[in-house]
XYZ file of C-alpha atoms in Angstrom:
231
model
C -52.434 0.064 -4.337
C -49.810 2.766 -4.342
C -50.262 3.235 -0.602
C -49.739 -0.476 0.031
C -46.525 -0.406 -2.044
C -45.124 2.594 -0.150
C -45.996 0.960 3.175
C -44.084 -2.195 2.165
C -41.072 -0.087 1.141
C -41.200 1.685 4.510
C -41.315 -1.598 6.448
C -38.428 -3.044 4.412
C -36.350 0.093 4.996
C -36.973 -0.025 8.727
C -35.881 -3.630 8.952
C -32.792 -2.881 6.865
C -31.744 0.053 9.030
C -32.774 -1.067 12.472
C -31.677 -4.648 11.788
C -28.108 -3.344 11.706
C -27.813 -3.235 15.471
C -24.481 -2.110 16.908
C -22.737 -2.409 20.263
C -24.704 -5.326 21.712
C -23.796 -7.771 24.475
C -24.590 -11.426 24.920
C -26.191 -12.933 28.031
C -22.789 -13.057 29.764
C -22.091 -9.386 29.133
C -19.599 -10.006 26.332
C -19.536 -7.906 23.180
C -21.406 -9.709 20.430
C -22.277 -8.765 16.865
C -21.340 -5.588 15.034
C -19.555 -2.894 17.018
C -18.655 0.658 16.165
C -16.983 3.115 18.541
C -16.238 6.803 18.065
C -13.590 8.953 19.692
C -15.029 10.598 22.791
C -17.307 13.564 22.071
C -16.706 13.363 18.305
C -18.258 11.851 15.183
C -14.923 10.327 14.191
C -14.966 6.538 14.135
C -12.299 4.911 16.275
C -12.912 1.308 15.194
C -15.578 -0.936 13.686
C -15.851 -4.698 13.445
C -17.630 -7.817 14.630
C -17.391 -9.743 17.904
C -18.362 -13.345 18.543
C -19.148 -13.607 22.247
C -16.300 -11.296 23.236
C -13.805 -12.388 20.586
C -12.939 -10.378 17.471
C -13.724 -12.144 14.207
C -13.246 -11.135 10.607
C -12.256 -7.635 9.558
C -11.727 -4.748 11.975
C -11.012 -1.215 10.769
C -9.150 1.297 12.928
C -9.028 5.058 12.496
C -7.017 7.982 13.818
C -8.723 11.149 15.125
C -7.937 12.949 11.836
C -8.304 10.083 9.352
C -11.941 10.699 8.365
C -13.471 7.726 6.584
C -10.113 6.202 5.597
C -8.856 3.526 8.018
C -5.221 3.691 9.051
C -5.132 -0.012 9.927
C -7.134 -3.119 9.096
C -6.861 -6.313 11.123
C -8.332 -9.643 10.114
C -9.054 -12.091 12.930
C -9.526 -15.827 12.464
C -11.486 -18.243 14.640
C -8.986 -21.027 14.053
C -5.689 -19.145 14.177
C -4.121 -16.861 16.793
C -2.247 -14.923 14.106
C -3.936 -11.665 13.099
C -3.312 -10.309 9.605
C -2.477 -6.594 9.793
C -2.194 -3.849 7.178
C -1.259 -0.208 7.828
C -2.295 2.567 5.428
C -1.409 6.143 4.504
C -4.080 8.867 4.419
C -4.349 8.213 0.685
C -5.139 4.559 1.276
C -1.761 3.191 0.172
C -0.403 0.237 2.120
C 2.575 1.146 4.336
C 3.269 -2.305 5.735
C 1.599 -5.667 6.287
C 2.221 -8.850 8.217
C 1.065 -10.998 11.116
C 0.712 -10.411 14.852
C -0.039 -12.518 17.902
C -1.234 -10.214 20.665
C 1.232 -7.275 20.396
C 4.112 -9.288 18.902
C 4.948 -9.321 15.208
C 5.345 -12.809 13.748
C 6.310 -14.279 10.393
C 6.913 -12.272 7.239
C 6.429 -8.493 7.250
C 6.510 -6.416 4.072
C 7.096 -2.639 3.838
C 6.446 -0.455 0.795
C 8.042 2.676 -0.639
C 6.193 5.917 0.085
C 2.859 6.106 -1.788
C 3.851 3.113 -3.908
C 3.074 -0.576 -4.220
C 6.786 -1.335 -4.724
C 8.412 -3.332 -1.935
C 10.973 -1.435 0.146
C 11.824 -4.167 2.673
C 10.910 -7.659 3.826
C 11.817 -9.115 7.188
C 10.868 -11.980 9.484
C 9.808 -12.012 13.124
C 9.604 -14.633 15.810
C 7.776 -13.747 19.029
C 8.171 -10.030 18.295
C 11.895 -10.166 17.522
C 13.633 -9.973 14.168
C 14.707 -13.466 13.155
C 16.177 -14.549 9.833
C 16.786 -12.683 6.588
C 16.003 -9.006 6.051
C 16.059 -7.672 2.478
C 15.927 -3.990 1.460
C 15.263 -2.692 -2.070
C 15.604 0.493 -4.100
C 12.331 1.690 -5.632
C 13.594 0.224 -8.911
C 13.361 -3.241 -7.377
C 17.141 -3.609 -7.181
C 18.374 -5.192 -3.952
C 20.260 -2.661 -1.814
C 20.975 -4.542 1.430
C 20.811 -7.975 3.050
C 20.906 -8.612 6.788
C 20.477 -11.596 9.061
C 19.025 -11.469 12.563
C 18.837 -13.847 15.489
C 16.524 -13.019 18.401
C 16.470 -9.350 17.424
C 20.225 -8.955 16.947
C 22.357 -8.836 13.815
C 24.185 -12.097 13.236
C 26.355 -13.060 10.262
C 26.784 -11.220 6.964
C 25.453 -7.794 6.077
C 25.948 -6.909 2.408
C 25.159 -3.631 0.628
C 24.758 -2.989 -3.114
C 24.701 0.030 -5.414
C 21.705 0.843 -7.624
C 23.598 -0.855 -10.451
C 23.734 -4.080 -8.458
C 27.441 -3.820 -7.582
C 28.434 -5.097 -4.136
C 29.969 -2.148 -2.275
C 30.200 -3.179 1.418
C 30.369 -6.398 3.387
C 30.237 -6.647 7.175
C 30.217 -9.528 9.648
C 28.258 -9.417 12.910
C 28.179 -11.469 16.059
C 25.659 -10.731 18.790
C 24.799 -7.367 17.155
C 28.445 -6.211 17.076
C 30.878 -5.921 14.186
C 33.003 -9.003 14.582
C 34.885 -10.641 11.733
C 35.729 -9.818 8.110
C 34.807 -6.408 6.662
C 35.267 -5.422 3.011
C 34.710 -2.285 0.954
C 34.484 -2.240 -2.839
C 34.684 0.391 -5.543
C 31.102 1.498 -6.250
C 31.638 1.459 -10.031
C 33.999 -1.427 -10.731
C 33.229 -3.652 -7.757
C 36.946 -4.123 -7.088
C 38.125 -4.597 -3.512
C 39.567 -1.397 -1.987
C 39.693 -2.130 1.776
C 39.579 -5.298 3.860
C 40.160 -6.088 7.507
C 38.633 -7.468 10.673
C 36.583 -6.196 13.570
C 36.586 -7.571 17.078
C 33.616 -6.522 19.181
C 32.978 -3.318 17.196
C 36.667 -2.298 16.981
C 39.132 -2.673 14.148
C 41.532 -5.497 14.904
C 44.636 -6.884 13.218
C 45.940 -6.072 9.743
C 43.834 -3.901 7.415
C 44.771 -3.838 3.731
C 44.144 -1.046 1.200
C 44.074 -1.459 -2.585
C 44.087 0.660 -5.723
C 43.116 -0.886 -9.054
C 43.396 -4.319 -7.489
C 46.922 -3.775 -6.142
C 47.868 -3.680 -2.477
C 49.092 -0.170 -1.586
C 49.070 -0.030 2.214
C 48.676 -2.043 5.396
C 47.733 -0.872 8.861
C 47.784 -2.742 12.142
C 44.962 -2.155 14.607
C 44.631 -1.119 17.346
C 46.931 1.695 16.257
C 50.007 2.061 18.403
C 50.878 5.376 19.974
C 52.534 7.656 17.477
C 50.232 6.937 14.517
C 49.631 4.337 11.859
C 51.548 1.124 11.372
C 52.556 0.516 7.757
C-alpha cells in the first residue's frame, strides 16, 4: 500500500516538473509557451515569459547580469492592445518608473518615484515617444515644485517653479523650446515680485524691471548698449 502511494507521488511529481516545458516552438518555428533565457555561459536569468505563436503575452520579467532573482523590469503584453505596460525596479524591488510603450516609444502617462520610495517624483505624458502635454514635478513631501508643458518633445508655454512652502518663485515662457516671452522672479519667502522682463529666442529683450518690497527700484533695457546698463 505504502509502495503504491509513493509511486503515485513520484508520477505526480514528474508530471508537475516535466510538464513545465520551456523554450518550445510551434509547427511554424515560432516561440510558443513558456520561455526562459539565461545570459550566455551563466546561470543568471535574462528574461522569462510566455509566447503565443511568436507573440509575447502576459507578464515578462527582465533581469540584469547582476540582479539575481529580482527583475529590473516587468512588461505586461496584451492580445488586444499594442500598448505594453512597463515597470522598472531598483535592486531592492522598489518601482523607479512605470508607464506604457508601443514598440520602443513611450506613450501616455509615465510616473516616476523618489529614490527607494513610493512617493511620486514626477508625472509626464508622451505621444509617439515624445513629451506632449503637462509635466508635473514634486518634492518628496508631495508639494508641487515645477510645472512644464511640452509639444512634440519641446517646451511650449508656461514653466512655473515653487518653493517647498508652496510659494511661486519663478515663471518662464517658452516657444519652440526657447525662452520667449514674459519671465518673472519672486521672493522665495513672501512671494512678492522682484524681477520681471521678456525673452526673445533665449535672450533678454526690452525693459526689465527690478523691485524691492513691491516697489520699482530699477529698470534695464536689453540688449545692453555698449558702455553698460541702461537705467
